[in-house]
Coordinates of C-alpha atoms and ligand atoms in Angstrom, one line a residue:
X1 CA 38.7 -24.9 1.6
X2 CA 36.4 -21.9 1.2
X3 CA 32.7 -22.6 1.5
X4 CA 30.5 -21.9 -1.5
X5 CA 27.9 -19.2 -0.6
X6 CA 24.3 -20.3 -1.0
X7 CA 23.3 -19.9 -4.6
X8 CA 20.6 -17.4 -5.6
X9 CA 17.0 -18.4 -6.5
X10 CA 17.8 -17.4 -10.1
X11 CA 20.7 -19.8 -10.4
X12 CA 18.8 -22.6 -8.7
X13 CA 15.7 -22.1 -11.0
X14 CA 17.9 -21.8 -14.2
X15 CA 19.1 -25.4 -13.5
X16 CA 15.7 -26.6 -12.1
X17 CA 17.6 -27.4 -8.9
X18 CA 20.4 -29.2 -10.8
X19 CA 18.9 -32.7 -11.1
X20 CA 20.8 -35.0 -13.4
X21 CA 19.0 -38.0 -14.9
X22 CA 20.9 -41.0 -13.4
X23 CA 20.7 -43.5 -16.3
X24 CA 22.0 -41.2 -19.2
X25 CA 23.3 -38.3 -17.1
X26 CA 20.9 -36.1 -19.1
X27 CA 20.7 -32.5 -17.8
X28 CA 17.0 -32.5 -18.4
X29 CA 14.9 -35.0 -16.4
X30 CA 12.6 -37.3 -18.4
X31 CA 8.8 -37.0 -18.3
X32 CA 7.5 -39.7 -16.0
X33 CA 4.3 -41.0 -17.5
X34 CA 3.8 -44.3 -15.5
X35 CA 0.5 -44.4 -13.6
X36 CA 1.5 -47.4 -11.5
X37 CA 4.7 -48.7 -9.9
X38 CA 6.1 -52.1 -9.0
X39 CA 5.7 -53.2 -5.4
X40 CA 8.8 -54.7 -3.7
X41 CA 8.8 -58.4 -2.9
X42 CA 8.4 -57.7 0.8
X43 CA 5.3 -55.7 -0.1
X44 CA 6.8 -52.3 0.5
X45 CA 7.0 -49.4 -2.0
X46 CA 10.5 -48.2 -1.3
X47 CA 10.6 -45.9 -4.4
X48 CA 8.0 -43.7 -2.6
X49 CA 5.7 -44.0 -5.6
X50 CA 2.5 -46.1 -5.7
X51 CA 0.1 -44.6 -8.1
X52 CA -0.2 -41.6 -10.4
X53 CA -3.1 -39.8 -8.9
X54 CA -1.4 -38.8 -5.6
X55 CA 2.1 -38.3 -6.8
X56 CA 4.5 -38.3 -9.8
X57 CA 8.2 -37.6 -10.1
X58 CA 7.9 -35.0 -12.8
X59 CA 5.4 -33.2 -10.6
X60 CA 7.7 -33.4 -7.7
X61 CA 10.5 -31.8 -9.7
X62 CA 8.3 -28.7 -10.6
X63 CA 7.0 -28.6 -7.0
X64 CA 10.6 -28.5 -5.7
X65 CA 11.4 -25.4 -7.8
X66 CA 8.2 -23.6 -6.6
X67 CA 9.0 -24.5 -3.0
X68 CA 12.5 -23.1 -3.4
X69 CA 11.2 -19.9 -5.0
X70 CA 8.7 -19.4 -2.2
X71 CA 10.8 -20.6 0.8
X72 CA 8.1 -23.1 1.5
X73 CA 8.8 -25.1 4.7
X74 CA 6.0 -27.6 3.8
X75 CA 6.8 -27.8 0.1
X76 CA 4.5 -27.2 -2.8
X77 CA 1.5 -29.0 -4.4
X78 CA 0.6 -28.7 -8.1
X79 CA -2.9 -28.8 -9.3
X80 CA -4.6 -29.0 -12.7
X81 CA -5.4 -25.3 -12.7
X82 CA -5.1 -22.2 -10.5
X83 CA -8.8 -22.5 -9.7
X84 CA -8.3 -26.2 -8.6
X85 CA -5.5 -25.0 -6.3
X86 CA -7.4 -22.0 -4.9
X87 CA -10.7 -23.9 -4.4
X88 CA -8.9 -26.7 -2.6
X89 CA -7.9 -24.3 0.1
X90 CA -11.6 -23.4 0.7
X91 CA -12.6 -27.1 0.5
X92 CA -10.3 -27.7 3.4
X93 CA -12.7 -25.8 5.6
X94 CA -15.8 -27.0 7.4
X95 CA -19.4 -26.0 6.8
X96 CA -20.2 -22.9 8.9
X97 CA -16.6 -21.7 8.9
X98 CA -16.3 -17.9 8.3
X99 CA -14.0 -16.7 5.4
X100 CA -12.9 -13.2 4.7
X101 CA -11.9 -12.4 1.1
X102 CA -11.3 -9.3 -1.0
X103 CA -14.0 -7.3 -2.8
X104 CA -11.6 -6.9 -5.7
X105 CA -10.0 -10.3 -6.6
X106 CA -9.8 -12.7 -9.5
X107 CA -13.4 -12.6 -10.5
X108 CA -14.0 -16.3 -11.2
X109 CA -12.8 -17.2 -7.7
X110 CA -15.0 -14.5 -6.2
X111 CA -18.0 -16.0 -8.1
X112 CA -17.1 -19.5 -7.0
X113 CA -16.9 -18.4 -3.4
X114 CA -20.3 -16.7 -3.5
X115 CA -22.0 -19.7 -5.2
X116 CA -20.2 -23.0 -4.7
X117 CA -18.4 -21.8 -1.5
X118 CA -21.7 -20.6 0.0
X119 CA -23.4 -23.9 -1.1
X120 CA -20.7 -25.9 0.8
X121 CA -21.7 -23.9 3.9
X122 CA -19.0 -21.3 4.0
X123 CA -19.9 -18.0 5.5
X124 CA -18.2 -15.5 3.2
X125 CA -17.5 -11.8 3.9
X126 CA -16.0 -9.7 1.1
X127 CA -14.1 -6.7 2.3
X128 CA -11.5 -4.1 1.1
X129 CA -8.5 -6.1 2.3
X130 CA -6.2 -3.2 1.4
X131 CA -7.6 -1.5 4.5
X132 CA -6.3 -3.3 7.6
X133 CA -9.0 -1.6 9.7
X134 CA -11.7 -3.0 7.4
X135 CA -10.0 -6.4 7.6
X136 CA -9.8 -6.2 11.4
X137 CA -13.5 -5.3 11.6
X138 CA -14.5 -8.2 9.3
X139 CA -12.7 -11.1 11.1
X140 CA -14.6 -12.9 13.9
X141 CA -12.2 -14.4 16.4
X142 CA -12.7 -18.1 16.8
X143 CA -15.1 -18.3 13.8
X144 CA -13.0 -17.0 11.0
X145 CA -10.9 -19.9 9.7
X146 CA -9.4 -18.4 6.6
X147 CA -8.4 -14.9 5.3
X148 CA -7.8 -14.8 1.6
X149 CA -6.0 -11.9 0.0
X150 CA -4.7 -11.2 -3.5
X151 CA -1.9 -8.6 -4.0
X152 CA -1.6 -6.8 -6.4
X153 CA -5.3 -7.5 -7.0
X154 CA -6.8 -8.0 -10.3
X155 CA -7.6 -5.7 -12.2
X156 CA -7.1 -2.5 -10.1
X157 CA -3.8 -3.6 -8.6
X158 CA -4.6 -2.6 -5.1
X159 CA -2.0 -3.7 -2.6
X160 CA -2.7 -5.6 0.7
X161 CA -0.3 -5.6 3.6
X162 CA 0.6 -9.3 3.9
X163 CA 2.3 -9.0 7.3
X164 CA -0.5 -6.9 8.7
X165 CA -3.1 -9.3 7.3
X166 CA -1.2 -12.3 8.7
X167 CA -1.2 -10.7 12.2
X168 CA -4.9 -10.1 12.1
X169 CA -5.7 -13.5 10.8
X170 CA -3.5 -15.3 13.3
X171 CA -4.9 -13.3 16.2
X172 CA -8.4 -14.4 15.2
X173 CA -7.2 -18.1 15.0
X174 CA -7.4 -18.1 11.1
X175 CA -4.9 -19.0 8.4
X176 CA -3.8 -16.4 5.8
X177 CA -3.7 -17.5 2.2
X178 CA -2.3 -15.2 -0.6
X179 CA -3.0 -15.4 -4.3
X180 CA 0.4 -14.2 -5.4
X181 CA -0.1 -14.9 -9.1
X182 CA 0.4 -11.2 -10.2
X183 CA 3.3 -10.5 -7.8
X184 CA 5.1 -13.8 -8.5
X185 CA 7.9 -14.9 -6.3
X186 CA 10.2 -12.5 -8.1
X187 CA 8.5 -9.6 -6.4
X188 CA 7.0 -11.0 -3.2
X189 CA 7.4 -14.1 -1.0
X190 CA 4.3 -14.1 1.2
X191 CA 5.4 -17.0 3.4
X192 CA 8.4 -15.0 4.6
X193 CA 5.9 -12.2 5.5
X194 CA 3.8 -14.4 7.7
X195 CA 1.3 -16.0 5.3
X196 CA 0.5 -19.7 5.8
X197 CA -0.4 -20.6 2.2
X198 CA 0.6 -19.0 -1.1
X199 CA -1.3 -19.8 -4.3
X200 CA -0.3 -19.3 -7.9
X201 CA -2.1 -19.6 -11.1
X202 CA 1.1 -21.2 -12.6
X203 CA -0.7 -20.8 -15.9
X204 CA 0.6 -17.3 -15.8
X205 CA 4.2 -16.0 -15.4
X206 CA 5.6 -19.0 -13.6
X207 CA 5.1 -21.0 -16.8
X208 CA 5.1 -17.9 -18.9
X209 CA 4.4 -19.3 -22.4
X210 CA 0.6 -19.5 -22.5
X211 CA 0.7 -23.2 -23.1
X212 CA 0.0 -24.8 -19.7
X213 CA -3.0 -24.5 -17.3
X214 CA -1.7 -25.2 -13.8
X215 CA -2.1 -24.1 -10.2
X216 CA 0.2 -24.3 -7.2
X217 CA 0.0 -24.1 -3.5
X218 CA 3.1 -23.6 -1.2
X219 CA 2.9 -24.0 2.5
X220 CA 4.9 -22.4 5.3
X221 CA 4.5 -25.3 7.7
X222 CA 3.7 -29.0 7.3
X223 CA 0.8 -28.9 9.7
X224 CA -2.7 -30.5 9.8
X225 CA -4.1 -27.9 7.4
X226 CA -1.4 -28.6 4.8
X227 CA -1.9 -32.4 5.2
X228 CA -5.6 -31.8 4.5
X229 CA -4.7 -30.1 1.2
X230 CA -2.6 -33.1 0.3
X231 CA -5.6 -35.4 1.0
X232 CA -8.0 -33.1 -0.9
X233 CA -5.8 -33.1 -4.0
X234 CA -5.4 -36.9 -3.8
X235 CA -9.0 -37.6 -3.2
X236 CA -10.3 -35.1 -5.7
X237 CA -7.9 -36.3 -8.4
X238 CA -6.8 -32.7 -9.0
X239 CA -3.1 -33.3 -9.7
X240 CA -1.4 -31.7 -12.7
X241 CA -0.4 -34.0 -15.6
X242 CA 3.3 -34.9 -16.0
X243 CA 3.6 -33.3 -19.5
X244 CA 2.3 -30.0 -18.1
X245 CA 4.6 -30.2 -15.1
X246 CA 7.6 -30.8 -17.5
X247 CA 6.6 -27.7 -19.5
X248 CA 6.2 -25.7 -16.3
X249 CA 9.7 -26.7 -15.0
X250 CA 11.1 -25.7 -18.4
X251 CA 9.3 -22.3 -18.2
X252 CA 10.5 -21.7 -14.6
X253 CA 14.2 -22.0 -15.8
X254 CA 13.8 -18.6 -17.4
X255 CA 11.4 -17.1 -14.8
X256 CA 13.7 -14.6 -13.3
X257 CA 14.8 -13.2 -16.7
X258 CA 11.2 -12.9 -17.9
X259 CA 9.9 -11.4 -14.7
X260 CA 12.7 -8.8 -14.6
X261 CA 12.2 -7.7 -18.3
X262 CA 8.4 -7.7 -18.0
X263 CA 8.4 -5.6 -14.8
X264 CA 10.9 -3.1 -16.3
X265 CA 8.7 -2.8 -19.4
X266 CA 5.5 -2.4 -17.3
X267 CA 7.1 0.4 -15.3
X268 CA 8.3 2.2 -18.5
X269 CA 4.9 1.8 -20.1
X270 CA 3.0 3.0 -17.0
X271 CA 5.2 6.2 -16.8
X272 CA 4.7 7.0 -20.5
X273 CA 1.0 6.3 -20.6
X274 CA 0.4 8.6 -17.7
X275 CA 1.2 11.5 -20.0
X276 CA -1.0 10.2 -22.8
X277 CA -3.8 12.6 -23.9
X278 CA -6.3 9.7 -24.3
X279 CA -5.5 8.0 -21.0
X280 CA -7.5 9.2 -18.0
X281 CA -5.6 7.1 -15.5
X282 CA -2.9 4.5 -15.2
X283 CA -3.3 1.9 -12.4
X284 CA 0.1 0.5 -11.5
X285 CA 1.6 0.1 -8.0
X286 CA 5.0 1.3 -9.2
X287 CA 3.6 4.8 -9.8
X288 CA 3.9 7.2 -6.9
X289 CA 0.3 8.3 -7.2
X290 CA -1.0 4.7 -6.8
X291 CA -2.7 4.4 -3.4
X292 CA -0.7 1.3 -2.6
X293 CA 2.6 2.6 -3.8
X294 CA 4.3 3.1 -0.4
X295 CA 3.3 -0.3 0.8
X296 CA 4.3 -1.9 -2.5
X297 CA 7.8 -0.3 -2.1
X298 CA 8.1 -1.9 1.3
X299 CA 6.5 -5.3 0.5
X300 CA 7.6 -5.9 -3.1
X301 CA 11.2 -6.3 -4.4
X302 CA 12.7 -6.0 -7.8
X303 CA 10.0 -3.7 -9.1
X304 CA 6.2 -3.9 -9.2
X305 CA 5.2 -6.7 -11.6
X306 CA 4.0 -7.2 -15.1
X307 CA 0.4 -6.1 -14.8
X308 CA -1.2 -2.7 -15.2
X309 CA -4.5 -1.2 -16.3
X310 CA -5.4 2.0 -18.1
X311 CA -8.6 3.9 -18.0
X312 CA -9.3 5.3 -21.5
X313 CA -10.8 8.7 -22.0
X314 CA -14.1 8.5 -23.8
X315 CA -15.6 5.6 -21.8
X316 CA -16.4 2.0 -22.6
X317 CA -16.7 2.5 -26.4
X318 CA -13.3 4.2 -26.7
X319 CA -11.7 1.4 -24.6
X320 CA -13.2 -1.4 -26.7
X321 CA -12.2 0.6 -29.9
X322 CA -8.6 0.9 -28.6
X323 CA -8.4 -2.8 -28.0
X324 CA -9.7 -3.4 -31.5
X325 CA -7.0 -1.3 -33.1
X326 CA -3.8 -2.9 -31.7
X327 CA -1.5 -4.8 -34.0
X328 CA 1.4 -6.0 -31.6
X329 CA -0.6 -6.5 -28.4
X330 CA -2.8 -9.6 -28.5
X331 CA -6.5 -9.1 -27.7
X332 CA -7.0 -12.0 -25.3
X333 CA -7.7 -12.8 -21.7
X334 CA -5.1 -14.3 -19.3
X335 CA -1.7 -12.8 -18.3
X336 CA 1.9 -13.5 -17.6
X337 CA 3.0 -14.9 -21.0
X338 CA 5.9 -13.7 -23.2
X339 CA 3.3 -12.1 -25.5
X340 CA 1.6 -8.9 -24.3
X341 CA -2.1 -9.1 -23.9
X342 CA -4.8 -6.4 -23.8
X343 CA -8.3 -7.0 -22.5
X344 CA -11.5 -5.0 -21.9
X345 CA -12.0 -6.5 -18.5
X346 CA -15.6 -5.5 -17.8
X347 CA -16.8 -7.5 -20.9
X348 CA -15.5 -10.7 -19.4
X349 CA -16.4 -10.1 -15.7
X350 CA -20.1 -9.3 -16.4
X351 CA -22.6 -6.9 -14.8
X352 CA -21.6 -7.1 -11.1
X353 CA -17.9 -6.4 -11.8
X354 CA -16.1 -3.7 -9.7
X355 CA -14.1 -3.0 -12.8
X356 CA -14.7 0.4 -14.5
X357 CA -16.2 0.2 -18.0
X358 CA -13.4 2.2 -19.5
X359 CA -10.6 -0.1 -18.2
X360 CA -8.2 -2.0 -20.3
X361 CA -6.0 -4.6 -18.6
X362 CA -2.5 -4.9 -19.9
X363 CA -0.3 -8.0 -19.3
X364 CA 3.2 -6.9 -20.4
X365 CA 5.3 -9.6 -22.1
X366 CA 8.8 -9.7 -23.5
X367 CA 8.4 -7.6 -26.6
X368 CA 10.5 -4.4 -26.9
X369 CA 8.8 -1.8 -24.6
X370 CA 9.1 1.0 -27.3
X371 CA 7.2 -1.2 -29.7
X372 CA 4.5 -1.9 -27.2
X373 CA 4.1 1.8 -26.5
X374 CA 4.1 2.8 -30.2
X375 CA 1.4 0.2 -30.9
X376 CA -0.8 1.3 -28.0
X377 CA -0.3 4.9 -28.8
X378 CA -1.4 4.4 -32.4
X379 CA -4.5 2.3 -31.2
X380 CA -5.5 5.0 -28.7
X381 CA -5.2 7.7 -31.4
X382 CA -7.1 5.7 -34.0
X383 CA -9.9 5.0 -31.5
X384 CA -10.2 8.7 -30.8
X385 CA -10.5 9.5 -34.5
Ligands
PLP1 N1 -5.7 -16.1 -9.7 C1 -5.5 -15.1 -10.6 C2 -5.0 -13.8 -10.1 C3 -5.8 -15.2 -11.9 O1 -5.5 -14.2 -12.8 C4 -6.3 -16.5 -12.4 C5 -6.6 -16.7 -13.8 O2 -6.6 -15.8 -14.6 C6 -6.5 -17.5 -11.5 C7 -6.2 -17.3 -10.1 C8 -7.0 -18.8 -11.9 O3 -6.1 -19.6 -12.6 P1 -6.4 -20.7 -13.7 O4 -7.0 -20.0 -14.9 O5 -5.1 -21.4 -14.0 O6 -7.5 -21.6 -13.1

């Protein structure tokens, strides 16, 4: 008999790993809502489930798909939000530990690090992680316990070399964690490049329908640090709810199709907008003039993701006026959904943002790319009178 070749991640995700519900043979697993489970007569818990805060079967199902997508040796852990997942990694450190993180990263996490992280005793250095020289200079061997990178990084889409960052972190005795929300496992699998932990705001393209707030961690190795994360989620009560986990699994069944279409549209838009008379610059790692392009070509696969930014000629007022004129794009924060979103990023990040005032962030969804271009073109022209 010929052996079946290993199935692709796309096939495995489409079937959510192929679980069949044993009672009815349903092809979709039920949502497990029980918060408590019956103990066996000999006092054991053979089902493996005791209570709803540490664990839940619907959560495990979604975690299984994420672990498969990320090639995670330790598995995955789902949290009530991306921020709950990310901050749990920092909470696993001890007071006095040194942390290196990017200057340009998801702004709310940067704010949290500089306020709550510092309050918990973390010694935080922010550095341009896209420069391995800068990263090497920032780590303190023996004292740095975690290097955090985000690639492509919000909202300038700079690219950090994951394998290079992992080597620097490991040499210093630190772990490397990667916020891979904007790459998604369709384009990058950080654990296979040497990262120890990968984090996703599963709120974004993994779920993909703007109807779930969720976060995920996936681990390369089931070591003491990973077990600390398990303990922190349990003790902090930060697990995702089962209904959200069910929706997330449902979203991930079409993840590959959405990610492919969204990346292709983002690339097409980036190329066309580069030639637009009212656009001063397009920031997208797929463009040859992007400073991280060569690295992105080596590190990313299947394209360059669904996120780009444009800098509008005429400054902040022209950027805000453009966002005000769109009819198909949705003027809202967030990213990764089937609907395309446009946002004047500096308005939400506040005065200490590294984001230029004329920048509009674009999350490219599943609409026809020619419609997205026509709508943005009309808005840019209307804003420029
Ligand atoms: N990381 C990135 C790159 C994000 O864009 C976000 C949210 O926008 C987060 C983390 C935080 O995720 P959540 O909003 O689910 O807490």
